[in-house]
Coordinates of C-alpha atoms in Angstrom, one line a residue:
I187 CA 1.7 7.8 26.8
C188 CA 0.6 7.4 30.4
T189 CA 0.4 4.0 32.2
E190 CA -1.7 3.2 35.2
K191 CA -2.4 -0.3 36.6
N192 CA -1.3 -2.0 33.4
K193 CA -3.5 0.3 31.3
I194 CA -2.2 2.5 28.6
F195 CA -3.6 5.9 27.8
F196 CA -2.7 8.0 24.8
V197 CA -2.7 11.7 25.5
P198 CA -2.8 13.9 22.4
V199 CA -0.1 16.6 22.4
L200 CA -0.5 19.6 20.2
T201 CA 2.7 20.7 18.5
D202 CA 3.4 23.6 16.1
A203 CA -0.2 24.8 16.5
G204 CA 0.5 28.5 16.1
Y205 CA 1.3 31.4 18.3
P206 CA 0.4 35.1 18.3
G207 CA 2.6 37.7 16.5
W208 CA 3.7 38.4 13.0
Y209 CA 7.2 36.9 13.5
M210 CA 5.6 33.4 13.6
G211 CA 5.4 31.8 10.1
L212 CA 6.7 34.9 8.4
V213 CA 9.9 33.1 7.2
T214 CA 7.7 30.5 5.4
Q215 CA 5.6 33.2 3.7
G216 CA 8.8 35.0 2.7
L217 CA 10.2 31.8 1.1
L218 CA 7.0 31.3 -0.9
V219 CA 7.1 34.9 -2.1
G220 CA 10.9 34.4 -2.8
I221 CA 10.1 31.4 -5.1
Y222 CA 7.5 33.5 -6.9
F223 CA 9.9 36.4 -7.6
A224 CA 12.9 34.2 -8.4
V225 CA 11.0 32.1 -11.0
S226 CA 9.3 35.2 -12.5
R227 CA 12.7 36.9 -13.1
Y228 CA 14.9 33.9 -14.0
Y229 CA 12.8 31.2 -15.6
D230 CA 13.8 31.2 -19.3
G231 CA 11.0 29.1 -20.7
S232 CA 13.0 25.8 -20.7
R233 CA 11.0 22.7 -21.3
S234 CA 13.3 20.4 -19.3
I235 CA 11.8 21.4 -16.0
W236 CA 8.4 20.1 -17.3
W237 CA 9.9 16.7 -18.2
I238 CA 11.5 16.4 -14.7
A239 CA 8.3 17.5 -12.9
G240 CA 6.0 15.4 -15.1
I241 CA 7.9 12.2 -14.8
T242 CA 8.4 12.6 -11.0
A243 CA 4.7 13.4 -10.5
G244 CA 3.7 10.4 -12.7
I245 CA 5.8 8.0 -10.6
V246 CA 4.5 9.4 -7.3
T247 CA 0.9 9.3 -8.5
L248 CA 1.2 5.8 -9.9
I249 CA 2.6 4.5 -6.6
G250 CA -0.2 6.3 -4.7
L251 CA -2.8 4.7 -7.0
L252 CA -1.3 1.2 -6.4
N253 CA -1.4 1.9 -2.6
R254 CA -5.2 2.5 -2.9
L255 CA -5.5 -0.7 -4.9
D256 CA -3.8 -2.6 -2.0
I257 CA -0.5 -3.0 -3.9
D258 CA 2.2 -1.9 -1.5
V259 CA 5.1 -1.3 -3.8
L260 CA 7.4 0.1 -1.1
G261 CA 6.3 -2.3 1.6
T262 CA 5.3 0.6 3.9
F263 CA 1.9 -0.9 5.0
R264 CA 3.2 -4.4 5.6
G265 CA 1.4 -6.0 8.5
M266 CA -1.4 -3.4 8.5
E267 CA -5.0 -4.3 8.0
N268 CA -7.2 -2.4 5.5
G269 CA -9.3 -0.8 8.2
E270 CA -6.5 0.8 10.1
W271 CA -6.4 4.6 10.1
N272 CA -2.8 4.8 8.8
R273 CA -3.7 2.4 6.0
T274 CA -6.8 4.3 4.8
Q275 CA -5.7 7.9 5.4
L276 CA -2.0 7.8 4.4
L277 CA 0.0 6.9 1.3
S278 CA 3.5 5.6 1.3
T279 CA 4.9 8.2 -1.1
I280 CA 3.4 11.4 0.2
G281 CA 1.6 11.5 3.6
N282 CA -2.1 12.1 4.2
N283 CA -4.8 12.4 1.6
N284 CA -5.1 16.2 1.9
W285 CA -1.4 16.6 0.9
Y286 CA -1.8 14.0 -1.8
A287 CA -4.9 15.7 -3.2
G288 CA -3.1 19.0 -3.4
Y289 CA 0.0 17.5 -5.0
I290 CA -1.7 15.6 -7.8
S291 CA -4.1 18.5 -8.5
V292 CA -1.3 20.9 -9.1
T293 CA 1.0 18.6 -11.1
A294 CA -1.9 17.1 -13.2
G295 CA -1.7 20.2 -15.4
I296 CA 1.5 18.9 -17.0
S297 CA -0.2 15.6 -18.2
L298 CA -3.4 17.3 -19.3
A299 CA -1.5 20.0 -21.3
A300 CA 0.7 17.4 -22.9
A301 CA -2.4 15.3 -23.9
F302 CA -4.3 18.3 -25.2
M303 CA -1.6 20.0 -27.2
G304 CA 1.3 17.5 -27.5
K305 CA 2.3 15.6 -30.6
R306 CA 2.9 11.9 -31.0
Q307 CA 5.0 10.5 -28.1
V308 CA 4.4 13.5 -25.9
R309 CA 0.7 13.2 -26.3
V310 CA 0.8 9.5 -25.6
L311 CA 2.7 10.2 -22.4
G312 CA 0.2 12.9 -21.5
M313 CA -2.8 10.5 -22.0
I314 CA -1.2 7.9 -19.8
G315 CA -0.4 10.6 -17.1
S316 CA -4.0 11.9 -17.3
F317 CA -5.4 8.4 -16.9
V318 CA -3.3 7.8 -13.8
F319 CA -4.3 11.2 -12.4
F320 CA -8.0 10.5 -12.9
A321 CA -7.8 7.0 -11.4
S322 CA -5.7 8.3 -8.5
A323 CA -8.1 11.2 -7.8
I324 CA -11.2 8.9 -7.8
T325 CA -9.5 6.4 -5.5
S326 CA -7.6 8.9 -3.3
N327 CA -10.1 8.7 -0.4
S328 CA -10.3 12.5 -0.7
T329 CA -13.4 14.4 -2.0
T330 CA -11.1 17.4 -2.6
A331 CA -9.1 15.4 -5.2
I332 CA -12.3 14.2 -6.9
L333 CA -13.6 17.8 -7.1
A334 CA -10.3 19.0 -8.5
A335 CA -10.4 16.2 -11.2
C336 CA -14.0 17.2 -12.2
G337 CA -13.1 20.9 -12.1
L338 CA -10.1 20.5 -14.4
S339 CA -12.2 18.3 -16.7
L340 CA -14.8 21.1 -17.0
L341 CA -12.1 23.7 -17.6
L342 CA -10.6 21.5 -20.4
L343 CA -14.0 21.2 -22.0
L344 CA -14.5 25.0 -21.9
L345 CA -11.1 25.7 -23.5
S346 CA -11.9 23.3 -26.3
L347 CA -15.2 24.8 -27.4
R348 CA -13.6 27.2 -29.9
K349 CA -12.7 24.6 -32.5
R350 CA -14.0 21.1 -33.4
G351 CA -10.6 19.6 -33.5
L352 CA -9.8 20.8 -30.0
L353 CA -13.1 19.4 -28.7
L354 CA -12.3 16.0 -30.2
R355 CA -9.0 16.0 -28.4
A356 CA -10.6 17.1 -25.1
L357 CA -13.3 14.4 -25.3
E358 CA -10.5 11.8 -25.8
I359 CA -9.0 13.0 -22.5
L360 CA -12.3 13.3 -20.7
M361 CA -13.3 9.7 -21.6
L362 CA -10.3 8.6 -19.5
L363 CA -12.2 9.7 -16.3
P364 CA -15.0 7.1 -16.4
L365 CA -12.6 4.6 -18.0
S366 CA -10.4 4.9 -14.9
V367 CA -13.4 4.0 -12.8
F368 CA -14.2 1.0 -15.0
M369 CA -10.6 -0.2 -14.8
V370 CA -10.6 -0.2 -11.0
R371 CA -14.0 -1.9 -10.9
M372 CA -12.7 -4.6 -13.3
F373 CA -9.8 -5.2 -10.9
L374 CA -12.3 -5.6 -8.1
L375 CA -14.5 -7.9 -10.1
L376 CA -11.7 -10.2 -11.1
H377 CA -10.4 -10.2 -7.4
L378 CA -7.0 -9.0 -8.5
T379 CA -6.9 -6.4 -5.8
G380 CA -8.8 -4.7 -3.0
L381 CA -9.8 -1.0 -2.9
V382 CA -8.7 0.9 0.2
L383 CA -11.4 3.6 0.9
A384 CA -12.6 5.0 4.2
G385 CA -15.2 7.6 3.4
D386 CA -18.8 6.6 2.6
A387 CA -19.2 9.6 0.3
E388 CA -16.2 8.5 -1.7
K389 CA -17.5 4.9 -1.9
R390 CA -20.9 6.0 -3.1
L391 CA -19.4 8.3 -5.7
F392 CA -17.0 5.6 -7.0
F393 CA -19.7 2.9 -7.4
T394 CA -22.5 5.1 -8.8
P395 CA -23.9 4.0 -12.2
A396 CA -23.8 7.6 -13.3
W397 CA -20.3 7.0 -14.7
Y398 CA -21.8 4.8 -17.4
V399 CA -24.1 7.7 -18.5
V400 CA -21.1 10.1 -18.6
F401 CA -19.1 7.7 -20.8
V402 CA -22.0 7.0 -23.2
V403 CA -22.6 10.7 -23.7
E404 CA -18.9 11.4 -24.3
V405 CA -18.6 8.6 -26.8
A406 CA -21.8 9.7 -28.7
V407 CA -20.7 13.3 -28.9
Y408 CA -17.2 12.2 -30.0
L409 CA -18.6 10.0 -32.8
I410 CA -20.9 12.7 -34.1
L411 CA -18.1 15.3 -34.2
Q412 CA -15.7 12.8 -35.8
L413 CA -18.3 12.1 -38.5
R414 CA -18.7 15.9 -39.2
E415 CA -15.0 16.3 -39.3
R416 CA -14.5 13.6 -41.9
Q417 CA -17.3 15.0 -44.0
E418 CA -15.6 18.4 -43.7
R419 CA -18.8 20.1 -42.6
S420 CA -18.7 23.7 -41.3
D421 CA -17.4 24.1 -37.8
R422 CA -20.1 25.8 -35.8
L423 CA -17.8 26.3 -32.8
E424 CA -15.6 28.8 -34.6
S425 CA -18.4 31.5 -34.3
G426 CA -17.8 31.6 -30.5
R427 CA -21.5 31.4 -29.6
V428 CA -21.2 27.9 -28.0
F429 CA -18.1 28.9 -26.1
R430 CA -19.7 32.1 -24.7
T431 CA -22.9 30.1 -23.8
F432 CA -21.0 27.4 -21.9
V433 CA -18.7 29.9 -20.2
G434 CA -21.7 31.9 -19.0
L435 CA -23.4 28.7 -17.7
A436 CA -20.2 27.6 -15.9
V437 CA -19.8 31.0 -14.3
A438 CA -23.4 31.1 -13.2
V439 CA -23.2 27.6 -11.7
T440 CA -19.9 28.4 -10.0
L441 CA -21.3 31.6 -8.4
A442 CA -24.5 29.8 -7.4
A443 CA -22.4 27.0 -5.7
L444 CA -20.3 29.6 -3.9
L445 CA -23.4 31.5 -2.8
L446 CA -25.0 28.3 -1.6
G447 CA -21.8 27.4 0.3
C448 CA -21.7 30.8 1.9
L449 CA -25.3 30.5 3.0
L450 CA -24.7 27.1 4.5
V451 CA -21.6 28.4 6.4
A452 CA -23.6 31.4 7.6
G453 CA -26.4 29.0 8.8
Y454 CA -29.2 30.7 6.7
L455 CA -30.3 27.4 5.0
P456 CA -32.0 24.5 6.8
G457 CA -29.9 21.5 7.5
S458 CA -26.7 23.3 7.9
D459 CA -25.7 21.3 11.0
K460 CA -26.3 18.0 9.2
V461 CA -24.2 19.2 6.2
S462 CA -21.4 20.0 8.6
E463 CA -21.4 16.4 9.8
V464 CA -21.3 15.1 6.2
A465 CA -18.4 17.4 5.4
N466 CA -16.2 15.9 8.1
G467 CA -16.8 18.8 10.3
R468 CA -15.4 21.4 7.9
L469 CA -18.6 23.4 7.7
A470 CA -18.7 23.8 11.5
L471 CA -15.1 24.8 11.5
W472 CA -15.7 27.4 8.8
K473 CA -18.6 28.8 10.8
V474 CA -16.7 29.2 14.0
T475 CA -13.8 30.7 12.1
I476 CA -16.0 33.4 10.6
L477 CA -17.6 34.0 13.9
T478 CA -14.2 34.4 15.6
Y479 CA -13.0 36.8 12.9
G480 CA -16.1 38.9 13.2
K481 CA -15.5 39.5 16.9
E482 CA -11.9 40.6 16.5
G483 CA -11.0 44.3 16.6
L484 CA -10.9 46.4 13.5
L485 CA -7.1 46.4 13.4
F486 CA -7.0 42.6 13.4
Q487 CA -9.8 42.4 10.8
I488 CA -7.8 44.5 8.5
F489 CA -4.3 43.1 9.0
G490 CA -4.9 39.8 10.8
M491 CA -3.3 38.2 13.8
G492 CA -0.1 37.1 12.0
P493 CA 1.0 34.0 10.1
D494 CA 0.7 30.7 11.9
S495 CA -1.6 32.2 14.5
F496 CA -4.9 30.4 13.6
Y497 CA -4.9 28.1 16.6
Y498 CA -4.2 31.0 19.0
A499 CA -7.0 33.1 17.5
L500 CA -9.5 30.3 17.6
Y501 CA -8.8 28.6 20.9
Q502 CA -7.0 31.2 23.1
W503 CA -7.9 34.7 21.8
G504 CA -11.5 33.8 21.1
S505 CA -13.9 31.7 23.1
D506 CA -16.3 30.5 20.4
A507 CA -14.4 27.4 19.5
M508 CA -14.3 26.0 23.0
D509 CA -18.0 26.9 23.5
W510 CA -18.9 25.0 20.3
I511 CA -16.8 22.0 21.4
N512 CA -18.6 21.9 24.8
R513 CA -22.0 22.2 23.1
G514 CA -21.1 19.4 20.7
L515 CA -21.2 21.6 17.6
L516 CA -17.5 21.2 16.8
D517 CA -15.4 18.0 17.2
N518 CA -12.7 17.6 19.7
N519 CA -9.9 17.9 17.1
I520 CA -7.6 20.8 17.6
Y521 CA -7.2 22.7 14.3
S522 CA -4.2 24.9 13.3
N523 CA -6.0 26.0 10.1
A524 CA -9.5 26.3 8.9
H525 CA -9.2 23.6 6.2
N526 CA -9.9 26.5 3.8
E527 CA -6.9 28.5 2.8
W528 CA -8.8 31.7 2.3
L529 CA -10.5 31.6 5.7
T530 CA -7.2 30.8 7.3
L531 CA -5.6 33.7 5.6
L532 CA -8.5 36.0 6.6
V533 CA -7.8 35.3 10.3
Q534 CA -4.0 35.4 10.0
Q535 CA -3.4 38.2 7.6
G536 CA -6.8 40.0 7.5
I537 CA -8.9 41.2 4.6
L538 CA -6.0 43.1 3.1
G539 CA -4.0 39.8 2.9
V540 CA -6.9 38.0 1.3
I541 CA -7.3 40.8 -1.3
A542 CA -3.5 40.9 -2.1
Y543 CA -3.3 37.1 -2.3
G544 CA -6.3 36.9 -4.6
G545 CA -4.8 39.7 -6.8
I546 CA -1.8 37.6 -7.5
F547 CA -3.9 34.8 -8.9
L548 CA -6.1 37.2 -10.9
T549 CA -2.9 38.8 -12.4
A550 CA -1.7 35.3 -13.4
F551 CA -4.9 34.3 -15.1
R552 CA -5.1 37.6 -16.9
N553 CA -1.6 36.9 -18.3
L554 CA -2.5 33.4 -19.3
R555 CA -5.9 34.2 -20.9
I556 CA -4.4 34.3 -24.4
S557 CA -1.3 32.2 -24.1
A558 CA -2.9 29.2 -22.5
T559 CA -4.5 28.1 -25.8
R560 CA -1.3 28.6 -27.7
D561 CA 1.5 27.0 -25.7
P562 CA 1.4 23.8 -23.6
R563 CA 3.7 25.3 -21.0
A564 CA 1.2 28.1 -20.4
L565 CA -1.7 25.7 -20.4
A566 CA 0.1 23.5 -17.8
V567 CA 0.5 26.6 -15.6
F568 CA -3.2 27.4 -16.1
F569 CA -4.4 23.9 -15.2
G570 CA -2.0 23.8 -12.2
L571 CA -3.2 27.0 -10.7
T572 CA -6.8 26.1 -11.2
G573 CA -6.3 22.7 -9.5
Y574 CA -4.6 24.5 -6.6
L575 CA -7.4 27.0 -6.2
I576 CA -10.0 24.2 -6.2
C577 CA -8.1 22.4 -3.4
S578 CA -7.6 25.7 -1.5
L579 CA -11.3 25.8 -0.8
F580 CA -11.2 22.6 1.2
T581 CA -7.6 22.2 2.4
F582 CA -4.6 24.3 3.5
Q583 CA -1.1 25.4 2.5
H584 CA 1.4 22.6 2.7
V585 CA 4.8 21.8 1.4
L586 CA 3.7 19.4 -1.4
S587 CA 1.6 21.9 -3.3
T588 CA 2.0 25.5 -2.2
P589 CA 5.6 25.9 -3.4
F590 CA 4.6 24.5 -6.7
A591 CA 1.7 27.0 -6.9
F592 CA 4.0 29.9 -6.2
A593 CA 6.5 28.6 -8.8
L594 CA 3.6 28.4 -11.3
L595 CA 2.6 32.0 -10.4
G596 CA 6.1 33.1 -11.2
M597 CA 6.0 31.4 -14.6
A598 CA 2.8 33.1 -15.4
E599 CA 4.2 36.4 -14.4
G600 CA 7.6 36.0 -16.0
V601 CA 9.3 35.3 -19.3
L602 CA 6.9 32.5 -20.4
C603 CA 3.8 34.6 -21.1
K604 CA 5.8 37.6 -22.4
V605 CA 7.7 35.4 -24.9
I606 CA 4.5 33.7 -26.1
L607 CA 2.6 37.0 -26.5
I608 CA 5.5 38.5 -28.5
K609 CA 5.8 35.4 -30.6
F610 CA 2.1 35.5 -31.7

């Protein structure tokens, strides 16, 4: 803070932005890998860890939801107005919305798995946790959390398309998503609370009438399936045709969305600059990141510049970022990551690092392919890793989600899947 003639100027100071060399950030990466190996070798399949994690995540998520509903349980925001940056971008339990989105997206798998495969009290707790997750994601002030909630909902639907009974359970969970929106709207209508949101895109998505259509369709399909179940009619889902069709469509839509995103980042589609403004500058940041990586030497492209060196590569090693700032194509914020975990990894650890990192997730999903539909622990791992991957496209590694993801990777690799496969 500088003062001059009774005036106060705030000078931003960059800390921990990253420096060149593989020794920077290597300890953190080593700890994450250590978590992965330790869990994969020593986790014995105990259910107690799921109870502890689930209850803790439920409490944190509920307090975060209450914060967005202008109910400050911990008194953190006392004296702040709704329009203040700290009030709209932070939560009292967990920090900023990027961190919060990652945390709830990884831990939501516990509630979803309990609601989908649990019995009696466990299923009730899972339904409550899923409802809180959906409501918190929708009101989180983070598009990333909303995309994660929708992505996990789609995955749950796909997993249930092999049997009518499973689909009925999935629909009961999926109806909680629009119901969570209706609940918050009811609170606003009755003036019981205010909704703290900053982004226009989030506001439009929250107040869109499309939620009524989604709810009506879900209820109609549920009632039809329930009627067929009571009449004991043949289950057409058991043939697998519906499952294969929907999986094919989901894969096609996902690949098309990724291709569209790549074309936008590369600037081959009209309106790319406007889209970058809508995406809070992320698209412009991704563009300049790829541009910087493409101009590095072959050695750096293969092995990267080293952990925690994104800032150095973008602002000191390369000149494109500063050029873009001067031309008004990139905002004046100083970034220590690309707000995309894979692009950050590409710069810091090169193409080999990206391939190796992706290989870990592919191995985990291969191990979970069979066991995820047979054991709730495996399903919770499957959901948690999927939620993390969705968030990784728009955010970065941080302490509230990445250690959880590596622990889940260890569970997928270790005793959990082996025991389940042997059992069945």
